CSV table of C-alpha atoms and ligand atoms in Angstrom, one decimal:
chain,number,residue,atom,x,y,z
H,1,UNK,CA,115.4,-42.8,0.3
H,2,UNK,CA,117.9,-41.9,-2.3
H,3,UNK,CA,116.9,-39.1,-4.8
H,4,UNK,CA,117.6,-40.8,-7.8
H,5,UNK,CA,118.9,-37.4,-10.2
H,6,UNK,CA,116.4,-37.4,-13.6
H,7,UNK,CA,119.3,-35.7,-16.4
H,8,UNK,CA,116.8,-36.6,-19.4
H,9,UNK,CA,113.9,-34.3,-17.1
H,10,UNK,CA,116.2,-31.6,-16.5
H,11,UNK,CA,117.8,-31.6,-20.0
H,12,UNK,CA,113.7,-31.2,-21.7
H,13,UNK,CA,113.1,-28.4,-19.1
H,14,UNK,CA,116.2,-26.5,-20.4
H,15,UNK,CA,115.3,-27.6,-24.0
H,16,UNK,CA,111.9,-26.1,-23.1
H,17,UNK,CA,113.0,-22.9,-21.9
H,18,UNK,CA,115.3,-22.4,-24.9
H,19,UNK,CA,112.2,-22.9,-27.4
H,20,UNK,CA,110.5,-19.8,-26.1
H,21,UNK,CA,113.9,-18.1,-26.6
H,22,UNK,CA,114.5,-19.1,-30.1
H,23,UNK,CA,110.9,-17.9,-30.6
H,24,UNK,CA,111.5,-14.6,-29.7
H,25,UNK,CA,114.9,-14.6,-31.6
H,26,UNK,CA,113.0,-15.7,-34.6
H,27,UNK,CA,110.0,-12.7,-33.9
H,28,UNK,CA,112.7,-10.5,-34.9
H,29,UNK,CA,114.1,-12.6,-37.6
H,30,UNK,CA,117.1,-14.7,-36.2
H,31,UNK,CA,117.2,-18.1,-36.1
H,32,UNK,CA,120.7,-19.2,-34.3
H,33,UNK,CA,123.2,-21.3,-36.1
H,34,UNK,CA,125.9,-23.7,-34.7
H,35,UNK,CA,128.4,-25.0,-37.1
H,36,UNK,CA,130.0,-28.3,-36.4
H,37,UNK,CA,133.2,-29.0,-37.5
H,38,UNK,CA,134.7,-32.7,-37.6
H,39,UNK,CA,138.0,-33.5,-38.3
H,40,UNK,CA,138.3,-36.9,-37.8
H,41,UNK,CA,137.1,-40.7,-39.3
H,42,UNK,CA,136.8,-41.8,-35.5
H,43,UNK,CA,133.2,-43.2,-35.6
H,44,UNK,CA,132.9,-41.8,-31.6
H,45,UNK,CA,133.5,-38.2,-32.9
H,46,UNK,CA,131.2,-38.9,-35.4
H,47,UNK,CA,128.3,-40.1,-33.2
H,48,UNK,CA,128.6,-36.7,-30.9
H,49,UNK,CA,129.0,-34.5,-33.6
H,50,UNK,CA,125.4,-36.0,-35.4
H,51,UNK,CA,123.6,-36.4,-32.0
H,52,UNK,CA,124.3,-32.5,-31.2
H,53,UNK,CA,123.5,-31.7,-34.7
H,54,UNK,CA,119.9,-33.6,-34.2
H,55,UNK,CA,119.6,-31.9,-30.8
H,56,UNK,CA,119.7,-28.0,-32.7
H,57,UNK,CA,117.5,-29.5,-35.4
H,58,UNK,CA,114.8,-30.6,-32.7
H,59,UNK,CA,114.9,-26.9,-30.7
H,60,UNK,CA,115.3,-25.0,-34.0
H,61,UNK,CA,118.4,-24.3,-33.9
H,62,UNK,CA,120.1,-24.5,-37.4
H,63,UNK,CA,122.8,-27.1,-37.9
H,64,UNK,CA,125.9,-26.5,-40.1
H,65,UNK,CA,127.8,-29.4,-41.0
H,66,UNK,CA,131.6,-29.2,-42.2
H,67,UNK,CA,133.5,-32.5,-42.1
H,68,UNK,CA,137.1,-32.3,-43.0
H,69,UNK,CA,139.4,-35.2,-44.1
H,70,UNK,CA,141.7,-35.7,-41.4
H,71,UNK,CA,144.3,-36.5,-43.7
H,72,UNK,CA,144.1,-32.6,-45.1
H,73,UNK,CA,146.6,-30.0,-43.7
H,74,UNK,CA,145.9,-28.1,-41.1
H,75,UNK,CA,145.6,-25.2,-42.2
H,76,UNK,CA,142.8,-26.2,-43.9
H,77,UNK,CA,140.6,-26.4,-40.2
H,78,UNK,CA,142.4,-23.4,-39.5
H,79,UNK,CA,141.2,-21.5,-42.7
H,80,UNK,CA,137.4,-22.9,-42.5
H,81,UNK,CA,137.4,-21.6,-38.7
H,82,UNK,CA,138.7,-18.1,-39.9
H,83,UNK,CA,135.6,-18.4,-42.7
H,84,UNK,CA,133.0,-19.3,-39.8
H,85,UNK,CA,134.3,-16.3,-37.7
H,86,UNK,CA,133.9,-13.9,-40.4
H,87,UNK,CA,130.2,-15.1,-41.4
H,88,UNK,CA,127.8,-13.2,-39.5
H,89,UNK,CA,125.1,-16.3,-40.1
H,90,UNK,CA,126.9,-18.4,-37.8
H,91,UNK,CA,126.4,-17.7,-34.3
H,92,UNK,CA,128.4,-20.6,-32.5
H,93,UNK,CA,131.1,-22.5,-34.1
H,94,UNK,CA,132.3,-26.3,-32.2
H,95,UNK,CA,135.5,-28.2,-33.6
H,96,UNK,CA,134.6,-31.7,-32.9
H,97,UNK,CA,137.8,-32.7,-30.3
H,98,UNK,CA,140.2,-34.6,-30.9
H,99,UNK,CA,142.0,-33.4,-33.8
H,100,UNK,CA,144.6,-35.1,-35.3
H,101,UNK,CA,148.1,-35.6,-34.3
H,102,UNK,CA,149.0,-32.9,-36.9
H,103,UNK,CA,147.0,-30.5,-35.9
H,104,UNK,CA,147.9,-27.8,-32.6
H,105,UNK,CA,144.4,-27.9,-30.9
H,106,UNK,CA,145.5,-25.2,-28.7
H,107,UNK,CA,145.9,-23.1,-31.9
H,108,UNK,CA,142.2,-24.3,-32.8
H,109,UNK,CA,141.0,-23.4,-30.1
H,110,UNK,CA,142.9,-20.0,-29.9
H,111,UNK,CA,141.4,-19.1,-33.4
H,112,UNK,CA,137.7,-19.7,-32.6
H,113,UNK,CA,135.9,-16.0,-32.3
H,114,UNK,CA,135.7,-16.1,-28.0
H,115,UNK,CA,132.1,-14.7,-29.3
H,116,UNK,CA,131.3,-18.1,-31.3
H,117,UNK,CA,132.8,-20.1,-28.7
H,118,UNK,CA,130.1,-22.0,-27.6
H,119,UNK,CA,132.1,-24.9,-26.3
H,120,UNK,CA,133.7,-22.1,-23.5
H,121,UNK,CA,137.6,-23.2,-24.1
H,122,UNK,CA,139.0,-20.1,-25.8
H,123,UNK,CA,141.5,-18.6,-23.4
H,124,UNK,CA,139.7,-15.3,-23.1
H,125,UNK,CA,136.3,-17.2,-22.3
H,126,UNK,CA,138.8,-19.4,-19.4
H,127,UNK,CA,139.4,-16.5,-17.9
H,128,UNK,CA,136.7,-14.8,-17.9
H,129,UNK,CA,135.3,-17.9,-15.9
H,130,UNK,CA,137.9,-17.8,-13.6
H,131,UNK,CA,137.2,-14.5,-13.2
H,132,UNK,CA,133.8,-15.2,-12.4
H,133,UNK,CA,132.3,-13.3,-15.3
H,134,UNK,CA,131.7,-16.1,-17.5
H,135,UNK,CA,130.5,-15.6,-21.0
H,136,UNK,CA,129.6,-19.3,-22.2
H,137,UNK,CA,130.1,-21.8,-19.2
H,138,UNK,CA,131.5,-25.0,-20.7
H,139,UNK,CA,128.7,-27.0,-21.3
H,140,UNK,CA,129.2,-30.5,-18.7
H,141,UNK,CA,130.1,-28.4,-15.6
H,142,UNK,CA,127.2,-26.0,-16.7
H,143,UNK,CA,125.0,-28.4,-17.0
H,144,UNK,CA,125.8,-30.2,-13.6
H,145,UNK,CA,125.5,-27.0,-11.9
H,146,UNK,CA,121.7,-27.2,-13.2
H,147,UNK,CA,121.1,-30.0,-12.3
H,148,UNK,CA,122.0,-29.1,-8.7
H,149,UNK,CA,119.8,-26.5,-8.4
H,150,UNK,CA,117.2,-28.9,-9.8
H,151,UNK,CA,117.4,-31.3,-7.0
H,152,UNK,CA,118.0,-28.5,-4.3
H,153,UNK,CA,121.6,-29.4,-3.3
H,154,UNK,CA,122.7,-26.5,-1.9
H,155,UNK,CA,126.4,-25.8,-2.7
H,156,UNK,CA,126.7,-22.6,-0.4
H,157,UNK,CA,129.1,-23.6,2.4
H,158,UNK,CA,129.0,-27.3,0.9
H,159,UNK,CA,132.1,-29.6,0.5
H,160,UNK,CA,132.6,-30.6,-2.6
H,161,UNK,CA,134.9,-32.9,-4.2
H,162,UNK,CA,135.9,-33.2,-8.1
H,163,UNK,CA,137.8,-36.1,-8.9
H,164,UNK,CA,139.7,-35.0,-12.4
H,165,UNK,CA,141.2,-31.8,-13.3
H,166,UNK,CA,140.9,-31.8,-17.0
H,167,UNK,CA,140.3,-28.4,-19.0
H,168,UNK,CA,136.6,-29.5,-20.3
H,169,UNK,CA,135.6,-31.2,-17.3
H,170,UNK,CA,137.2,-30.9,-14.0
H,171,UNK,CA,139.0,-27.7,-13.9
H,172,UNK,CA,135.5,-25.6,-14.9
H,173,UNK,CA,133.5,-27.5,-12.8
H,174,UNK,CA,135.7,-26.8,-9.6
H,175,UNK,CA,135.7,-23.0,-10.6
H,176,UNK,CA,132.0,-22.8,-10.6
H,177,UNK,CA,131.6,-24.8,-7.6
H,178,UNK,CA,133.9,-22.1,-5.9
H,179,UNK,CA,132.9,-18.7,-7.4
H,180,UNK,CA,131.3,-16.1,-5.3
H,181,UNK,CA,127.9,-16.9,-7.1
H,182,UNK,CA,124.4,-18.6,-7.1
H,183,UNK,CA,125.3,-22.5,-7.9
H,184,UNK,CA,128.9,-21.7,-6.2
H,185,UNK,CA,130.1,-20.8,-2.5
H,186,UNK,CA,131.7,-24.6,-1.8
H,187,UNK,CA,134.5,-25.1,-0.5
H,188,UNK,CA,136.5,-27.0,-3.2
H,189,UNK,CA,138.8,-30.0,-3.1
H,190,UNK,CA,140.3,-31.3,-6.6
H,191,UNK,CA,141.7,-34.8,-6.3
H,192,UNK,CA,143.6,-36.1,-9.5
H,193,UNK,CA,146.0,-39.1,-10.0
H,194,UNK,CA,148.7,-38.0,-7.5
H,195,UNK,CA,146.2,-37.5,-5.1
H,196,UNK,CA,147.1,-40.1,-2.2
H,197,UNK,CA,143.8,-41.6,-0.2
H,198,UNK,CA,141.4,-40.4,-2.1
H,199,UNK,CA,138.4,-42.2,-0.4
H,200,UNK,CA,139.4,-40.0,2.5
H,201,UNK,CA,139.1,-37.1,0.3
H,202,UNK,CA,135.6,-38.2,-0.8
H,203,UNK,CA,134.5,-39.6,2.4
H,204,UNK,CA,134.7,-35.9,3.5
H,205,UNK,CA,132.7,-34.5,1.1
H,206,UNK,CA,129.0,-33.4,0.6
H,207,UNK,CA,129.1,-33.1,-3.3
H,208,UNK,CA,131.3,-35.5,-5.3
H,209,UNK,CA,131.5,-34.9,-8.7
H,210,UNK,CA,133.1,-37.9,-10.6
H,211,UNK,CA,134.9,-37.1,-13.9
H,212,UNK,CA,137.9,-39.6,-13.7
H,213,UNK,CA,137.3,-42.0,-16.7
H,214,UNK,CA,137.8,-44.9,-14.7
H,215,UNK,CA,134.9,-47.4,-14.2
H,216,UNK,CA,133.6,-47.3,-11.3
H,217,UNK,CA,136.3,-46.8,-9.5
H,218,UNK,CA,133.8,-44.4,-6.4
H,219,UNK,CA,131.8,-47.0,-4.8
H,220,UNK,CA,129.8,-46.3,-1.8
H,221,UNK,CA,132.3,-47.6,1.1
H,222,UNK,CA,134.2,-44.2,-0.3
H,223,UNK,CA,131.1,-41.7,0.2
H,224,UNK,CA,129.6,-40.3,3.1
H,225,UNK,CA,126.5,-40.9,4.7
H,226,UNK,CA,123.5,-38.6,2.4
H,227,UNK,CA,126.1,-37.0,-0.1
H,228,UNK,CA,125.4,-36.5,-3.3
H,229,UNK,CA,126.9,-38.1,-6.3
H,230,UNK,CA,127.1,-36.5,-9.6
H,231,UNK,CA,128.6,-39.0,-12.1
H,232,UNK,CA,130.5,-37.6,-15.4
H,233,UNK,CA,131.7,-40.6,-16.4
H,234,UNK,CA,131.0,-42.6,-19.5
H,235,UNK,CA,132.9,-45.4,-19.9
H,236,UNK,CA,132.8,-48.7,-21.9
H,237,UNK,CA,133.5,-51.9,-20.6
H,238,UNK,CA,132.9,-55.7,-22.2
H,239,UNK,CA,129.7,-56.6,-21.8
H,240,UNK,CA,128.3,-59.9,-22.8
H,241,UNK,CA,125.5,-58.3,-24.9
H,242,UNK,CA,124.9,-57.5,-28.7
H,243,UNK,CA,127.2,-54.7,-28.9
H,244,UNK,CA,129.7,-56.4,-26.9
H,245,UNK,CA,130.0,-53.6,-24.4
H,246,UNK,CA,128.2,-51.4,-22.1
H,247,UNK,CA,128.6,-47.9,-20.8
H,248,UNK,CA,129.3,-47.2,-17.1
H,249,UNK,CA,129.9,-44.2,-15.1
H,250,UNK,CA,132.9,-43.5,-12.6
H,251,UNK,CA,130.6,-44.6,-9.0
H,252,UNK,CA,129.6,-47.8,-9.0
H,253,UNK,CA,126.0,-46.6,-9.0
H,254,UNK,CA,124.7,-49.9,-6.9
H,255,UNK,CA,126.7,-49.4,-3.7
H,256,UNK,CA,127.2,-45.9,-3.9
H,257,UNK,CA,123.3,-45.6,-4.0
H,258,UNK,CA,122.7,-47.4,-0.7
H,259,UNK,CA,124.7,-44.5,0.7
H,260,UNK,CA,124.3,-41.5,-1.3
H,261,UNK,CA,121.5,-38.7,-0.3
H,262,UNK,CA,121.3,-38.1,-4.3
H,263,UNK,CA,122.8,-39.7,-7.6
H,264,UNK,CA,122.6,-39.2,-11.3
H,265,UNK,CA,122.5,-42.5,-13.4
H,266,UNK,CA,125.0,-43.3,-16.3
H,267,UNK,CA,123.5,-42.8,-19.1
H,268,UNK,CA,120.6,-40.5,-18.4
H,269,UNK,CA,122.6,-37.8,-16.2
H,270,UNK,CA,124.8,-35.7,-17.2
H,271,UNK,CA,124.9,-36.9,-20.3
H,272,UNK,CA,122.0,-35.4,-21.6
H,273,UNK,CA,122.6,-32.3,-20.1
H,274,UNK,CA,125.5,-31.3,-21.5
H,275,UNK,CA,123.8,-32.1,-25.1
H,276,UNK,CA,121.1,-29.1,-23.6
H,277,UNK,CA,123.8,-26.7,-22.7
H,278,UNK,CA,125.7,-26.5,-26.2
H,279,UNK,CA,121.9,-25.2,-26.9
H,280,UNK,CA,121.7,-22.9,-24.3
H,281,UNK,CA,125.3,-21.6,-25.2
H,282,UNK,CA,124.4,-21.3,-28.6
H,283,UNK,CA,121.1,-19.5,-28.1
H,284,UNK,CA,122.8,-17.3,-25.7
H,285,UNK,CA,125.8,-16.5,-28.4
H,286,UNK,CA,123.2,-16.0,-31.0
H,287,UNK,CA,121.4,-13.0,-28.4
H,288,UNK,CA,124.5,-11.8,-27.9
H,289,UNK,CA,125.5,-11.2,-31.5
H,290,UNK,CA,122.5,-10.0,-32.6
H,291,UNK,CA,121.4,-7.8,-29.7
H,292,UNK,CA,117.6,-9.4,-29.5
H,293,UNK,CA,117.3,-10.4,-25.8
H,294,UNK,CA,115.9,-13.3,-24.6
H,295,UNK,CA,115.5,-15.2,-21.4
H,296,UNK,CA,117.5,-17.9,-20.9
H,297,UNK,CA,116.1,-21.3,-18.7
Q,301,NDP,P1,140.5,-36.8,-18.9
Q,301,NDP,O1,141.1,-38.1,-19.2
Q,301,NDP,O2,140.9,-35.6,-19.7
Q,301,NDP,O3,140.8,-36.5,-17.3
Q,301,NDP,C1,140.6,-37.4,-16.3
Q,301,NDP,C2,141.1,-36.8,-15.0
Q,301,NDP,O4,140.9,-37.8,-14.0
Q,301,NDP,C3,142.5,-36.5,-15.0
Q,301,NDP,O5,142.7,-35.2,-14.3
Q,301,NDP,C4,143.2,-37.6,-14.2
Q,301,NDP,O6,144.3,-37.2,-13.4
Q,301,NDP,C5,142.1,-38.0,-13.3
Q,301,NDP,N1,142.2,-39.4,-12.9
Q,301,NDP,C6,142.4,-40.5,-13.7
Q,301,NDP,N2,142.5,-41.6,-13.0
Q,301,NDP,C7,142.3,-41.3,-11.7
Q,301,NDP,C8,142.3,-42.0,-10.5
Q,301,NDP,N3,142.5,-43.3,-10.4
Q,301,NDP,N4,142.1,-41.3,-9.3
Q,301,NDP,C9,141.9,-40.0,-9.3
Q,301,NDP,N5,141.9,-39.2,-10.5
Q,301,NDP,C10,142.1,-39.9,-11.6
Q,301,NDP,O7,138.9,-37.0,-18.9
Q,301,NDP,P2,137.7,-36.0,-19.1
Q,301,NDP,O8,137.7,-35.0,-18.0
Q,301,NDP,O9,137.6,-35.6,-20.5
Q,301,NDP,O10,136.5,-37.0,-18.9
Q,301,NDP,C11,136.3,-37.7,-17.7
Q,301,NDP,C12,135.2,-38.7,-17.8
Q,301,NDP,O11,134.0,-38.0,-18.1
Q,301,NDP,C13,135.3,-39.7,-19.0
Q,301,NDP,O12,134.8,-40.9,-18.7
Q,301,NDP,C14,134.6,-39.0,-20.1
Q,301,NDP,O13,134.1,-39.9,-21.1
Q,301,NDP,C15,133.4,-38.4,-19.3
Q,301,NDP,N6,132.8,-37.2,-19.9
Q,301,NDP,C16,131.4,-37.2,-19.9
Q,301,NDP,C17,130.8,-36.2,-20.4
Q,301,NDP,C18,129.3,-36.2,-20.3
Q,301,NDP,O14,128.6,-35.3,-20.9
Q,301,NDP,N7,128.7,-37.1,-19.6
Q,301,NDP,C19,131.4,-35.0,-21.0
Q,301,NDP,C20,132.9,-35.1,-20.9
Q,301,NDP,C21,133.5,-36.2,-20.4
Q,301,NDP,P3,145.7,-36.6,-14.0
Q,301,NDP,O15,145.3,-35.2,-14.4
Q,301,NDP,O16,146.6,-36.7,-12.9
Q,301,NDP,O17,146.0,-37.5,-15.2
């Protein structure tokens, strides 16, 4: 029987969790703040930005909204981050990715106070992951670690497979998977699009974690027998519906669950986890900052 994964469950336990936190924080007078920053007329970016702004208004988190016009000069992002850093009422500050052409997002993200970076991407907070002394743990691998250890996979001595090495997605989530750590311990293979044979790659494996962007592109002729599948991706393909589309993951969740041990569904996976993890990150900056500690889910 395939363990179908429950991301919306898992992502109301965290939510949970955090409200007792941001109780405590708030017995001693702090209530955490994330400012959102959006650059961009893209009606995607726009979407993310007000769903995790909803999210911190549901836990009681307080949401700041700046929206720039993409059209203004970049050192007009640049100046509102150096304003967030300095302001001791915001506790976590996200820049809404991507920016425009004109703007260096490396320089954004280099300017973001490593202590308000609640997305996890600032250099220093990189390395300190890779160092295995995280301080925010970028919120999708985070979350899929969770919801890991929520369905009792064990990664200890496991072999895992990431397909994608990007710097939000696959690159963390292979680190964690291989730190000397609770939730780590695997032994790690990153595939990419160079890799050659990759369904020998993922044939091997007893986690694969999906985060390619390509629909469906793991079905379950390319997974072992009782693996587990962890889908990242969201993808949108023509659909003959209202909307004209529909959103798929990167497995092709039909065949791959006649073979898989354990599988999270696109949406209601991952998805909603990492909306739970900017929270956690952001009630965890906020304890940080202000030296009230709280347990974290
Ligand atoms: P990127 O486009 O930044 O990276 C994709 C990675 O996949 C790259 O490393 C690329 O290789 C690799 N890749 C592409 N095609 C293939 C292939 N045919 N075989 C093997 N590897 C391949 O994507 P992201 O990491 O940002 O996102 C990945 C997916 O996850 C997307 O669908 C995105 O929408 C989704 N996503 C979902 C989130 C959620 O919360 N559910 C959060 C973040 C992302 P190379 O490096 O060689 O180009």
């Amino acid at each position: 029987m395939t363990a179908i994964i429950d991301g919306d469950a898992v992502a109301s336990d965290v939510r949970d969790g955090l409200g007792d936190a941001i109780d405590a924080l708030a017995d001693a007078g702090q209530t955490p703040a994330l400012a959102t920053v959006l650059m961009s007329d893209d009606p995607a970016s726009e979407t993310y930005v007000s769903m995790k702004q909803d999210d911190c208004e549901e836990v009681g988190i307080e949401a700041i909204d700046i929206e720039i016009d993409p059209d203004a000069p970049a050192a007009e992002l640049y100046d509102t981050i150096d304003d967030l850093n300095a302001d001791d009422d915001v506790n976590g500050i996200l820049v809404q990715m991507p920016v425009p052409d004109h703007v260096d997002d490396r320089e954004v993200l280099r300017r973001i106070d490593p202590e308000k970076d609640v997305d996890g991407f600032h250099p220093e907070n990189v390395g300190r992951l890779v160092a295995g002394n995280a301080r925010y743990k970028p919120c999708t691998p985070h979350g899929i670690q969770k919801l890991l250890a929520h369905a009792g996979v064990e990664t200890e001595g496991a072999d895992a497979v990431v397909v994608g090495r990007s710097d939000i997605v696959g690159k963390p989530m292979a680190n964690l998977l291989m730190q000397k750590a609770a939730g780590g311990n695997a032994t790690v293979t990153v595939c990419h699009s160079r890799t050659e044979d990759l369904a020998a790659k993922t044939r091997g494996a007893d986690i694969v974690i999906a985060a390619a962007g390509v629909p469906e592109m793991i079905d379950g002729s390319m997974l072992a027998e009782g693996a587990t599948v962890i889908d990242v991706g969201v993808n949108r393909v023509d659909a003959d519906n209202d909307k004209g589309y529909e959103l798929v993951g990167d497995v092709d969740f039909e065949s791959a669950r006649e073979v898989a041990g354990a599988i999270t569904p696109v949406p209601g996976g991952v998805g909603p986890m990492t909306r739970a993890m900017l929270l956690y990150n952001t009630v965890k900056a906020t304890s940080r900052q202000t030296g009230v500690e709280v347990t974290l889910p």
